[in-house]
PDB file of C-alpha atoms in Angstrom:
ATOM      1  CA  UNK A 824       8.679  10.609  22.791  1.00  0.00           C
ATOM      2  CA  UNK A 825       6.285  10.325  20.234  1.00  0.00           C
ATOM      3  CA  UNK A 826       7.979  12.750  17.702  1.00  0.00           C
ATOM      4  CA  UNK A 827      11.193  10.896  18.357  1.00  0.00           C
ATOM      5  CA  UNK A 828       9.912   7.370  17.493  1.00  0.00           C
ATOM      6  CA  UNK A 829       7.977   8.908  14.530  1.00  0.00           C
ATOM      7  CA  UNK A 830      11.402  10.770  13.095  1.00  0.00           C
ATOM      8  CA  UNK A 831      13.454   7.408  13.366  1.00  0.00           C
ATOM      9  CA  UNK A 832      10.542   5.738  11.219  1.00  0.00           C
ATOM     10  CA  UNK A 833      10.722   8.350   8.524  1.00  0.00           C
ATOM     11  CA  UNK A 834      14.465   8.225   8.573  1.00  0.00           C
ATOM     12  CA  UNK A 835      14.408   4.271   8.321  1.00  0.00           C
ATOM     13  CA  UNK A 836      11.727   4.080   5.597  1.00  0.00           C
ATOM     14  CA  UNK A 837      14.017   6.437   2.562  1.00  0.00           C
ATOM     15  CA  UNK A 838      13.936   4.339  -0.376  1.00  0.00           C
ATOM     16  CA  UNK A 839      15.714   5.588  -3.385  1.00  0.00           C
ATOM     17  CA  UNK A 840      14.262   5.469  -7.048  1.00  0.00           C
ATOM     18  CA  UNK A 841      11.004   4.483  -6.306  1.00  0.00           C
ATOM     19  CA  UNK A 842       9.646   5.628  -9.651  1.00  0.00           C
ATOM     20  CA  UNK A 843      12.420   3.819 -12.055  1.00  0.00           C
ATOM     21  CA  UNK A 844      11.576   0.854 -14.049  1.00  0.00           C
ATOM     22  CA  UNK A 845      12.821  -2.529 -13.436  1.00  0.00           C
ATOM     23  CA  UNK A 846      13.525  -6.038 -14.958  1.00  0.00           C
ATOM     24  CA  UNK A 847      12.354  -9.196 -13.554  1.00  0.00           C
ATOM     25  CA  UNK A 848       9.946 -12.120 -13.754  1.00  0.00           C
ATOM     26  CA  UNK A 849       5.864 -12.215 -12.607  1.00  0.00           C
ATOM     27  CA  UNK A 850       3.947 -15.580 -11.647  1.00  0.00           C
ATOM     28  CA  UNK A 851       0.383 -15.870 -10.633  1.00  0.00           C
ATOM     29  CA  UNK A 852      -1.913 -17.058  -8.594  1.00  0.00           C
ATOM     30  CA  UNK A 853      -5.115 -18.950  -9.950  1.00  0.00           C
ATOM     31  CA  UNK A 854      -7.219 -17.254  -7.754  1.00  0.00           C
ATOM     32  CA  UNK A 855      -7.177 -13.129  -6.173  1.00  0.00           C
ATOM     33  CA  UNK A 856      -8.427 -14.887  -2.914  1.00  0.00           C
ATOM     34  CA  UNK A 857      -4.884 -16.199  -2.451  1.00  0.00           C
ATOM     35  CA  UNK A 858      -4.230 -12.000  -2.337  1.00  0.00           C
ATOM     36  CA  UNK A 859      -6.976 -11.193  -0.267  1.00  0.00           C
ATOM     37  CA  UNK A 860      -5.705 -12.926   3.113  1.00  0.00           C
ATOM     38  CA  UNK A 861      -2.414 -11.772   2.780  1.00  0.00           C
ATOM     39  CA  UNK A 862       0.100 -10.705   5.033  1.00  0.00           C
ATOM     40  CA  UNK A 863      -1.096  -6.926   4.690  1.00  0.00           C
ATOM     41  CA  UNK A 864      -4.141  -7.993   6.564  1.00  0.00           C
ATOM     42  CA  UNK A 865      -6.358  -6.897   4.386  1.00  0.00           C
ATOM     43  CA  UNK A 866      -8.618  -9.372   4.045  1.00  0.00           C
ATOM     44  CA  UNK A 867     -11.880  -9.595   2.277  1.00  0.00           C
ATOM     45  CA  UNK A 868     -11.701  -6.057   1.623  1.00  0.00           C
ATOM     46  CA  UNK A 869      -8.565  -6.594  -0.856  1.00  0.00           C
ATOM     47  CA  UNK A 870     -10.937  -8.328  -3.481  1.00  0.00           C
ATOM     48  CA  UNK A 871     -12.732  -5.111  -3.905  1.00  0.00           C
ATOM     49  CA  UNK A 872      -9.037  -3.379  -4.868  1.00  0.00           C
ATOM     50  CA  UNK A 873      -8.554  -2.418  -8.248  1.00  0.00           C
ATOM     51  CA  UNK A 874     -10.741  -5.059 -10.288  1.00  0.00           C
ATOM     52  CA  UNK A 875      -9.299  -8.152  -7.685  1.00  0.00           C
ATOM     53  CA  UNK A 876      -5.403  -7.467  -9.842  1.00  0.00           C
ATOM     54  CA  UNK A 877      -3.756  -7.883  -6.458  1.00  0.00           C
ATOM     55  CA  UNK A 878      -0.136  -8.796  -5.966  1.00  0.00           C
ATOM     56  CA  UNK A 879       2.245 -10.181  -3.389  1.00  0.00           C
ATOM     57  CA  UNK A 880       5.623  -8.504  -3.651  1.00  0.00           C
ATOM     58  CA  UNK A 881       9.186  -9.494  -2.478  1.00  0.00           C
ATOM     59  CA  UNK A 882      10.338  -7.860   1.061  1.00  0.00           C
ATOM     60  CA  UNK A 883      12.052  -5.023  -0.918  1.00  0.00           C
ATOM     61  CA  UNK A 884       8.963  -3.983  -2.093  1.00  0.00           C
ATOM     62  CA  UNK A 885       6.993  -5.203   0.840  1.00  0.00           C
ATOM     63  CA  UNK A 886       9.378  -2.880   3.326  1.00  0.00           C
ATOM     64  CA  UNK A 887       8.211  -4.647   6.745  1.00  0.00           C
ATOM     65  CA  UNK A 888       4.320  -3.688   5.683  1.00  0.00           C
ATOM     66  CA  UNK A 889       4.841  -0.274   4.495  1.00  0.00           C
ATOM     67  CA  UNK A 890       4.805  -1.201   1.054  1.00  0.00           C
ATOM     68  CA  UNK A 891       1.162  -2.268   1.523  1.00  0.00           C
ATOM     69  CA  UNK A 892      -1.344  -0.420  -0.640  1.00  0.00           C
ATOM     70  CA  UNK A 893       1.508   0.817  -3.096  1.00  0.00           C
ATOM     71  CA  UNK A 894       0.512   0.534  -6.751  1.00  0.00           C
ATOM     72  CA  UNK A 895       3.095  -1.048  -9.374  1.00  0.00           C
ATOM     73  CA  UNK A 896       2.526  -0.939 -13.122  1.00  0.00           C
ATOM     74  CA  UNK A 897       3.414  -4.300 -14.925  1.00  0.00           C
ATOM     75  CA  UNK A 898       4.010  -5.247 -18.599  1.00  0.00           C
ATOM     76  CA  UNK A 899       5.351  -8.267 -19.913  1.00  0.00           C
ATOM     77  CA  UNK A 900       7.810  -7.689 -22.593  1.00  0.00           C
ATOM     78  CA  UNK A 901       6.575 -10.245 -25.507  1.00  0.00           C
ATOM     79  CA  UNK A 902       5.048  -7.330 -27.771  1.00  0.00           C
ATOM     80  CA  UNK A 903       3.112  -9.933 -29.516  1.00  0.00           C
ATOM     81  CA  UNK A 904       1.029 -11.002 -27.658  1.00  0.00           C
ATOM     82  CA  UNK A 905       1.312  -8.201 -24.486  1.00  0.00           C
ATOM     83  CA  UNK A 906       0.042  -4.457 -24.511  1.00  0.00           C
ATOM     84  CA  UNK A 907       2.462  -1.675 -23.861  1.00  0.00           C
ATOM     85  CA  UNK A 908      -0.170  -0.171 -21.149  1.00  0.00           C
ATOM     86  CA  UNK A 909       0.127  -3.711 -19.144  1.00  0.00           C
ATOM     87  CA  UNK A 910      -1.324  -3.645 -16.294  1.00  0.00           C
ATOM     88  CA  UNK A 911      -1.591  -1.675 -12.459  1.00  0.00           C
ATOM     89  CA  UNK A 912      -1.690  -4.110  -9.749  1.00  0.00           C
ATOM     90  CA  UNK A 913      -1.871  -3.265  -5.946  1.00  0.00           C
ATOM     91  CA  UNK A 914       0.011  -4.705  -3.001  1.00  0.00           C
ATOM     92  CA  UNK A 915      -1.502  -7.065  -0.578  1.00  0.00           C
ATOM     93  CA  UNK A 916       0.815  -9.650   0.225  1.00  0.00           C
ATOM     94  CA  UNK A 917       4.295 -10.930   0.694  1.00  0.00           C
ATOM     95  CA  UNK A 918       6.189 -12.439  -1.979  1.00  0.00           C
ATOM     96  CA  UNK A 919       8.711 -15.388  -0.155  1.00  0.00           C
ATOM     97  CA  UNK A 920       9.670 -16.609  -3.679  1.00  0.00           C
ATOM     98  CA  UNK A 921      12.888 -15.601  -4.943  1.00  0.00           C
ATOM     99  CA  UNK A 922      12.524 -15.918  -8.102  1.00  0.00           C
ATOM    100  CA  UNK A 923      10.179 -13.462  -9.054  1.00  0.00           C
ATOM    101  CA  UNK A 924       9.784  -9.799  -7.541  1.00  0.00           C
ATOM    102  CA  UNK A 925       5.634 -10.320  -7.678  1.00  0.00           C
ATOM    103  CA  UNK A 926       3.276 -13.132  -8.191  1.00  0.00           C
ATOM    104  CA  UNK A 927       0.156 -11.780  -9.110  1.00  0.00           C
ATOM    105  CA  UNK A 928      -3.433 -12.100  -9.405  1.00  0.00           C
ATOM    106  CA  UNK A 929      -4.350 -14.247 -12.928  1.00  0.00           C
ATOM    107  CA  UNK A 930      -6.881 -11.389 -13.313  1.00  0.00           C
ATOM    108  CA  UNK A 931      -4.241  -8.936 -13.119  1.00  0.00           C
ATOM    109  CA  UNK A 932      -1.974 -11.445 -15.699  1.00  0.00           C
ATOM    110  CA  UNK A 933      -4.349 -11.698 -17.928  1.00  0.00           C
ATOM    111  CA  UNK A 934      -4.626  -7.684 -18.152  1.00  0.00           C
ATOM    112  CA  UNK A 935      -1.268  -7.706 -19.490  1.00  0.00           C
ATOM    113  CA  UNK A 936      -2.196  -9.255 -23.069  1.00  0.00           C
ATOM    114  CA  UNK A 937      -3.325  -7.749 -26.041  1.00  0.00           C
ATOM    115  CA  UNK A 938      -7.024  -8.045 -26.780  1.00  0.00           C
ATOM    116  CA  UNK A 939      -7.783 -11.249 -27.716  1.00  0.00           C
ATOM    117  CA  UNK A 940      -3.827 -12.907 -26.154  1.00  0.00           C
ATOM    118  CA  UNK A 941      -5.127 -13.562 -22.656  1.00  0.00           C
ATOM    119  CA  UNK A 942      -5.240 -16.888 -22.889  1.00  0.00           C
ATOM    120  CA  UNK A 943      -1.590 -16.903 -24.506  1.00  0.00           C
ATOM    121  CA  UNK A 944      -0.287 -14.412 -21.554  1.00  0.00           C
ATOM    122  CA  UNK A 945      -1.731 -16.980 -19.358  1.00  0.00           C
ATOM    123  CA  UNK A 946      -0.349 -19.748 -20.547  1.00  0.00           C
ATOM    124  CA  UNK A 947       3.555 -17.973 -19.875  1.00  0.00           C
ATOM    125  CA  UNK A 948       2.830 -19.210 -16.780  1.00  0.00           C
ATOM    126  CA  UNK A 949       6.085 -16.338 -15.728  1.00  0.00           C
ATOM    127  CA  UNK A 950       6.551 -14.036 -17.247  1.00  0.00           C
ATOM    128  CA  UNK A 951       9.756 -11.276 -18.025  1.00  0.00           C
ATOM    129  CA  UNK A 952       8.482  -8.086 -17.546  1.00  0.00           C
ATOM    130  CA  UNK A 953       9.057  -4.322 -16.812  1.00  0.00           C
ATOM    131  CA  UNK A 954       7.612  -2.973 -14.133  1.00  0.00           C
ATOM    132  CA  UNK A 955       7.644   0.439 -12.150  1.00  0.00           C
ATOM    133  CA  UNK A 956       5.870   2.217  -9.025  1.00  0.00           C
ATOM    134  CA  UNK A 957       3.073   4.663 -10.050  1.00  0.00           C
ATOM    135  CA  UNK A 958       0.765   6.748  -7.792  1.00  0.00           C
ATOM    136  CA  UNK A 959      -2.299   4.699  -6.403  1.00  0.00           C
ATOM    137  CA  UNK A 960      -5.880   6.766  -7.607  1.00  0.00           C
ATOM    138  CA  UNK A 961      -8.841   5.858  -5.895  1.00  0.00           C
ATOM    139  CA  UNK A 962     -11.138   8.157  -7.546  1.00  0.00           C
ATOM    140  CA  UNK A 963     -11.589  10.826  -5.111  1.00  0.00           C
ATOM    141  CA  UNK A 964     -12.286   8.597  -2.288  1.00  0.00           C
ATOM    142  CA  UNK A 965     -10.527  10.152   1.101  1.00  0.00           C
ATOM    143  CA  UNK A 966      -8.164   8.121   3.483  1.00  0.00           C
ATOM    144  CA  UNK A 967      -9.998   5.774   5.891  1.00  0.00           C
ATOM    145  CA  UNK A 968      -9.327   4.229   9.017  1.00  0.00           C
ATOM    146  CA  UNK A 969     -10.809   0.600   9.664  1.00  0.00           C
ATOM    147  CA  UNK A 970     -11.161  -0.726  13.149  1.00  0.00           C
ATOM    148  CA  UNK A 971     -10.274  -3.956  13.396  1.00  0.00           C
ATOM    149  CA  UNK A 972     -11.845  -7.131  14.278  1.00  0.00           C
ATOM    150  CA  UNK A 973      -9.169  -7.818  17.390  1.00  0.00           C
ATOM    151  CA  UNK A 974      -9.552  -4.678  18.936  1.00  0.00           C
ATOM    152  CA  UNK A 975     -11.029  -4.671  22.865  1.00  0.00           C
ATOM    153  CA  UNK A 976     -12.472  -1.383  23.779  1.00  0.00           C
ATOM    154  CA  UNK A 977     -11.266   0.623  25.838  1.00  0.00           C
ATOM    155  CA  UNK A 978      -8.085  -1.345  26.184  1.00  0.00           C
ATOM    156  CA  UNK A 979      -6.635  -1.964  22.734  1.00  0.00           C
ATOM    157  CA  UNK A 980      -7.021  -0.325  19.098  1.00  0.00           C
ATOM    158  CA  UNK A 981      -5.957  -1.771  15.771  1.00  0.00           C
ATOM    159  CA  UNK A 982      -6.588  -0.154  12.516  1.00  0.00           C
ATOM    160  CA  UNK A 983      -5.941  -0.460   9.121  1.00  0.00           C
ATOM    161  CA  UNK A 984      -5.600   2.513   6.446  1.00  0.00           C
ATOM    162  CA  UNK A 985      -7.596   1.934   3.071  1.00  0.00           C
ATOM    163  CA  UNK A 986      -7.654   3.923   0.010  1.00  0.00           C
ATOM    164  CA  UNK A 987      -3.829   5.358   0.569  1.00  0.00           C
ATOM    165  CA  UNK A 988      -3.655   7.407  -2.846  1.00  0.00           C
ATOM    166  CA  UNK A 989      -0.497   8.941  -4.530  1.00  0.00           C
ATOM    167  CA  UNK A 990       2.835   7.364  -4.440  1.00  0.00           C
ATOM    168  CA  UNK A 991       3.257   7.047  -0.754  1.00  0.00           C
ATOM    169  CA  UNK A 992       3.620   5.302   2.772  1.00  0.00           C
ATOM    170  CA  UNK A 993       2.202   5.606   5.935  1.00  0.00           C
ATOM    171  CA  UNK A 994       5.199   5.140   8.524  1.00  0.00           C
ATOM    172  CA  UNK A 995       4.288   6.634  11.897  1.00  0.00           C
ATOM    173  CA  UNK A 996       0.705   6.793  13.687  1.00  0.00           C
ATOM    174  CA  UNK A 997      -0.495   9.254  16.525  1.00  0.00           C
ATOM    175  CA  UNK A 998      -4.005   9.051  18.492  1.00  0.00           C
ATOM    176  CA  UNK A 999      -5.299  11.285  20.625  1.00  0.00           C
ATOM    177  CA  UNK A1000      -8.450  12.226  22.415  1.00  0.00           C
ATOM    178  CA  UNK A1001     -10.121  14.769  19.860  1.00  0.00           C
ATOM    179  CA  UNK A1002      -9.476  18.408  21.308  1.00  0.00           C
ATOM    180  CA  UNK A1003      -6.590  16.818  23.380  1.00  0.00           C
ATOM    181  CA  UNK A1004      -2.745  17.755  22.733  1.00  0.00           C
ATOM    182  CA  UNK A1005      -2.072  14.161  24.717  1.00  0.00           C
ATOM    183  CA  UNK A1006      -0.610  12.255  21.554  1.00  0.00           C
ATOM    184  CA  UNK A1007      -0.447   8.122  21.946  1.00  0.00           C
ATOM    185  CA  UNK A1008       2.204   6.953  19.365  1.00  0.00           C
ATOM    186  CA  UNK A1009       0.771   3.535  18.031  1.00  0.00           C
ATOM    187  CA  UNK A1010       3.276   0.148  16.899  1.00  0.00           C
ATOM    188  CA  UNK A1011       2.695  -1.458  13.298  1.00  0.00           C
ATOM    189  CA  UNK A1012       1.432  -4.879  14.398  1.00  0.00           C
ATOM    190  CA  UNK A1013       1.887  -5.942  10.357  1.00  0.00           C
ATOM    191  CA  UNK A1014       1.311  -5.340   6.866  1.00  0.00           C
ATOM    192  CA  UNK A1015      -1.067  -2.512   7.005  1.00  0.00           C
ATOM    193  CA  UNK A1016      -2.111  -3.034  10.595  1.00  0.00           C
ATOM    194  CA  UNK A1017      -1.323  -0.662  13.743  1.00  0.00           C
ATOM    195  CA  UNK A1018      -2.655  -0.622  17.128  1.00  0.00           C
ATOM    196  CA  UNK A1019      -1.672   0.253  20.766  1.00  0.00           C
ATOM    197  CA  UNK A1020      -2.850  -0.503  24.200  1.00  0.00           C
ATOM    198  CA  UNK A1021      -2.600   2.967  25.080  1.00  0.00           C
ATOM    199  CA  UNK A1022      -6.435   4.111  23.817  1.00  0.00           C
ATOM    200  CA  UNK A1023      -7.369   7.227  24.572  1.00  0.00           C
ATOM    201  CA  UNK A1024     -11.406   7.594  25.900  1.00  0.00           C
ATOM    202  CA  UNK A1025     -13.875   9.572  23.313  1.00  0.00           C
ATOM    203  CA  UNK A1026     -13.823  10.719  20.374  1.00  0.00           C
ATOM    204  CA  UNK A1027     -10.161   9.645  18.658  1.00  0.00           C
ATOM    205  CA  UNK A1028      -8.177  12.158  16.350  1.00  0.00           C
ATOM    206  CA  UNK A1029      -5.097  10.724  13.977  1.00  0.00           C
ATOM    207  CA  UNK A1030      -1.639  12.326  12.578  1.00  0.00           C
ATOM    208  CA  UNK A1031       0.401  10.546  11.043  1.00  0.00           C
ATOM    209  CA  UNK A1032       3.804  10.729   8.291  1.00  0.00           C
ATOM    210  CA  UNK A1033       3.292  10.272   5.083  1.00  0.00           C
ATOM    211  CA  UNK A1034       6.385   9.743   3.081  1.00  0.00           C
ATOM    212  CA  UNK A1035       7.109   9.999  -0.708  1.00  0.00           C
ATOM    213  CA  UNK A1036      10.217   9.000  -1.722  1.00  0.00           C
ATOM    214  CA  UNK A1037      12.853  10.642   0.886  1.00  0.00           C
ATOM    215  CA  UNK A1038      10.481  13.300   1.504  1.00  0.00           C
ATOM    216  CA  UNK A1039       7.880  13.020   4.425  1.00  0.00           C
ATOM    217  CA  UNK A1040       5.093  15.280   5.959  1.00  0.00           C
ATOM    218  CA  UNK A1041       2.960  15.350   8.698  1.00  0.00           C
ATOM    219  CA  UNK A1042      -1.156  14.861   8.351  1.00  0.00           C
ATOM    220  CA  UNK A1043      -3.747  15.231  10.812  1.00  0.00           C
ATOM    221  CA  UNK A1044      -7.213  13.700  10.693  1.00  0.00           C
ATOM    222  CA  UNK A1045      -8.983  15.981  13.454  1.00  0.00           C
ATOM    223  CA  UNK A1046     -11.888  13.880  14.105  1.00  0.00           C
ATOM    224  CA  UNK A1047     -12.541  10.259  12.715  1.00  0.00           C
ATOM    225  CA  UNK A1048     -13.378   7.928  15.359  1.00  0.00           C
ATOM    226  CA  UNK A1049     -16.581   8.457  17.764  1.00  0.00           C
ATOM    227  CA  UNK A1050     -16.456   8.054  21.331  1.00  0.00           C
ATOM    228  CA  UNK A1051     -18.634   4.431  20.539  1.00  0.00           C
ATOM    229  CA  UNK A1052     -16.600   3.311  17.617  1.00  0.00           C
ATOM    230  CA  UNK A1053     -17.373  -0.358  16.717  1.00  0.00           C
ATOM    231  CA  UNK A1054     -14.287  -2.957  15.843  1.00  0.00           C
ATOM    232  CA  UNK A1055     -15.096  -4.014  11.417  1.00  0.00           C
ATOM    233  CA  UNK A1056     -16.372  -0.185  10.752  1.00  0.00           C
ATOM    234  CA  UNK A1057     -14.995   1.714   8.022  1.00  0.00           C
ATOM    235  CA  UNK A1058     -14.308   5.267   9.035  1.00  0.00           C
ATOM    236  CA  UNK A1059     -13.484   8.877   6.740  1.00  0.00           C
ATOM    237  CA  UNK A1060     -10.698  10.762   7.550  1.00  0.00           C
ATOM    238  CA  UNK A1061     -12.181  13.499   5.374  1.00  0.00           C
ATOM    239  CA  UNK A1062      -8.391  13.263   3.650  1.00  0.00           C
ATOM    240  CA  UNK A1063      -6.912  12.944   0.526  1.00  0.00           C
ATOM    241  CA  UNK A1064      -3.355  11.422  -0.071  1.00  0.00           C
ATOM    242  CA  UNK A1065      -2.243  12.356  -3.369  1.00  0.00           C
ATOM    243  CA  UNK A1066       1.599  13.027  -3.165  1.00  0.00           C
ATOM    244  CA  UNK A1067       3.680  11.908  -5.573  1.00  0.00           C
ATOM    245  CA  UNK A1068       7.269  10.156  -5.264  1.00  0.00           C
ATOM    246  CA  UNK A1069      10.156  12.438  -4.970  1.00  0.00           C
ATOM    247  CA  UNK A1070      13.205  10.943  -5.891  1.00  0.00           C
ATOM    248  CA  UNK A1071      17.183  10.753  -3.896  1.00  0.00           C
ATOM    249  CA  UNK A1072      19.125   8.981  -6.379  1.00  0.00           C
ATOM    250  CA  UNK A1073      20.359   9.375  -9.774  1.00  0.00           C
ATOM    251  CA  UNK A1074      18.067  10.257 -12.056  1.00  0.00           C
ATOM    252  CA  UNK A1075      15.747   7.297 -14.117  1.00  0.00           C
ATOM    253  CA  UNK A1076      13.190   6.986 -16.582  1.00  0.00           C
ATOM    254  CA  UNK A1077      10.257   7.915 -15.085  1.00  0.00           C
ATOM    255  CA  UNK A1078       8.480   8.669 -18.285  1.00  0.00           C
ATOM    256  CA  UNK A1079       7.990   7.356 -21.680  1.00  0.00           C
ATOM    257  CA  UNK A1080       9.820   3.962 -21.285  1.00  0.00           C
ATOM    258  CA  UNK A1081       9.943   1.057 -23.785  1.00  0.00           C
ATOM    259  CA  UNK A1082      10.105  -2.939 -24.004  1.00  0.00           C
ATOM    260  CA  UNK A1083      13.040  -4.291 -24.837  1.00  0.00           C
TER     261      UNK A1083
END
């Protein structure tokens, strides 16, 4: 049952052109603590995320939670007073405003300007910009699995992934007892969060699919929780996600691209 429901997710989640740049418009928020509480569930964790440039993104992007953790490069396309290296800004949120695909962190705004053209950047207010998906690098940190606050040992387990690296998402989660072939598939709750009531006792092993683009794989964490894991404790998967986008659609620039 399990490898059923987890083959429908990876089916459901292909996105096409992932990597190709787009036009469209970028507000911000005065503070990254509007980020931090976002619908990815985050919380005060999110602050700590790439310098605090944060970003809520429009359901597209979002994709029902799966979205959560991807990294977007951003440039606005005034070349006088913005850089051509703009900015990378991660996803925390959901973007309900139609009008712009992200509204950003002003931290993360600000990073778009030229030395010395913050203040002018800032003062856009919104900003036309090009923007495109690029692989998330935590700098050699591994994959990690945070218990959350709401679970209730031994009855019910949520968790969050951190530090999701590469160009990719998490759409399908398995637990099991470590050393036991009895997988448990859990639901995403939201954003970034998935749990089940079905918790196996012990020590707790994960696999889950990792996609990248249309292409998916499995990975298997063999040992991460402890038989007395505590709800708000971060904990290694000894993992690293690294993949990189592969692309279904027509080919796009991917590579040196320019303002307009």
């Amino acid at each position: 049952m399990a490898v059923i429901f987890l083959l429908f997710l990876l089916v459901s989640s292909v996105t096409a052109c992932d990597r190709c740049v787009h036009q469209s418009k970028v507000a911000y928020f005065s503070s990254a603590s509007a980020l931090q509480s976002g619908a990815c569930g985050y919380g005060n964790l999110a602050i700590g995320f790439n310098g605090g440039r944060l970003a809520a993104a429009v359901p597209s992007l979002y994709k029902d939670g799966a979205g959560c953790g991807a990294c977007y490069q951003i440039r606005c396309k005034d070349p006088k007073i913005c850089s051509k290296e703009g900015t990378t800004v991660i996803v925390t949120d959901l973007n309900t405003n139609n009008q712009t695909d992200f509204v950003i962190s002003s931290r993360a705004f600000m990073a778009m300007a030229n030395p010395g053209k913050a203040k002018d950047v800032l003062k856009l207010g919104i900003a036309d910009v090009e923007y495109k998906r690029v692989p998330c690098d935590y700098k050699g940190k591994n994959l990690a699995i945070r218990v959350e606050e709401s679970s209730q040992k031994p009855n019910y387990l949520a968790i969050s992934f951190l530090y999701k690296g590469g160009q990719t998402e998490i759409v399908g989660v398995d637990v099991a007892q470590v050393g036991s072939s009895s997988w448990n598939f859990m639901t995403r709750n939201h954003g970034a969060i998935w749990d089940t009531s079905r918790v196996p006792s012990g020590a707790l092993q994960f696999r889950f699919v990792v996609t990248a683009g249309y292409d998916g794989k499995w990975n298997w964490a063999k040992s991460v929780l402890p038989a007395d894991w505590k709800n708000g404790v971060i904990y290694d998967t000894g993992l690293q996600i690294t993949d990189i986008a592969q692309e279904g659609c027509s080919p796009c620039d991917d590579g040196n691209w320019k303002l307009h």
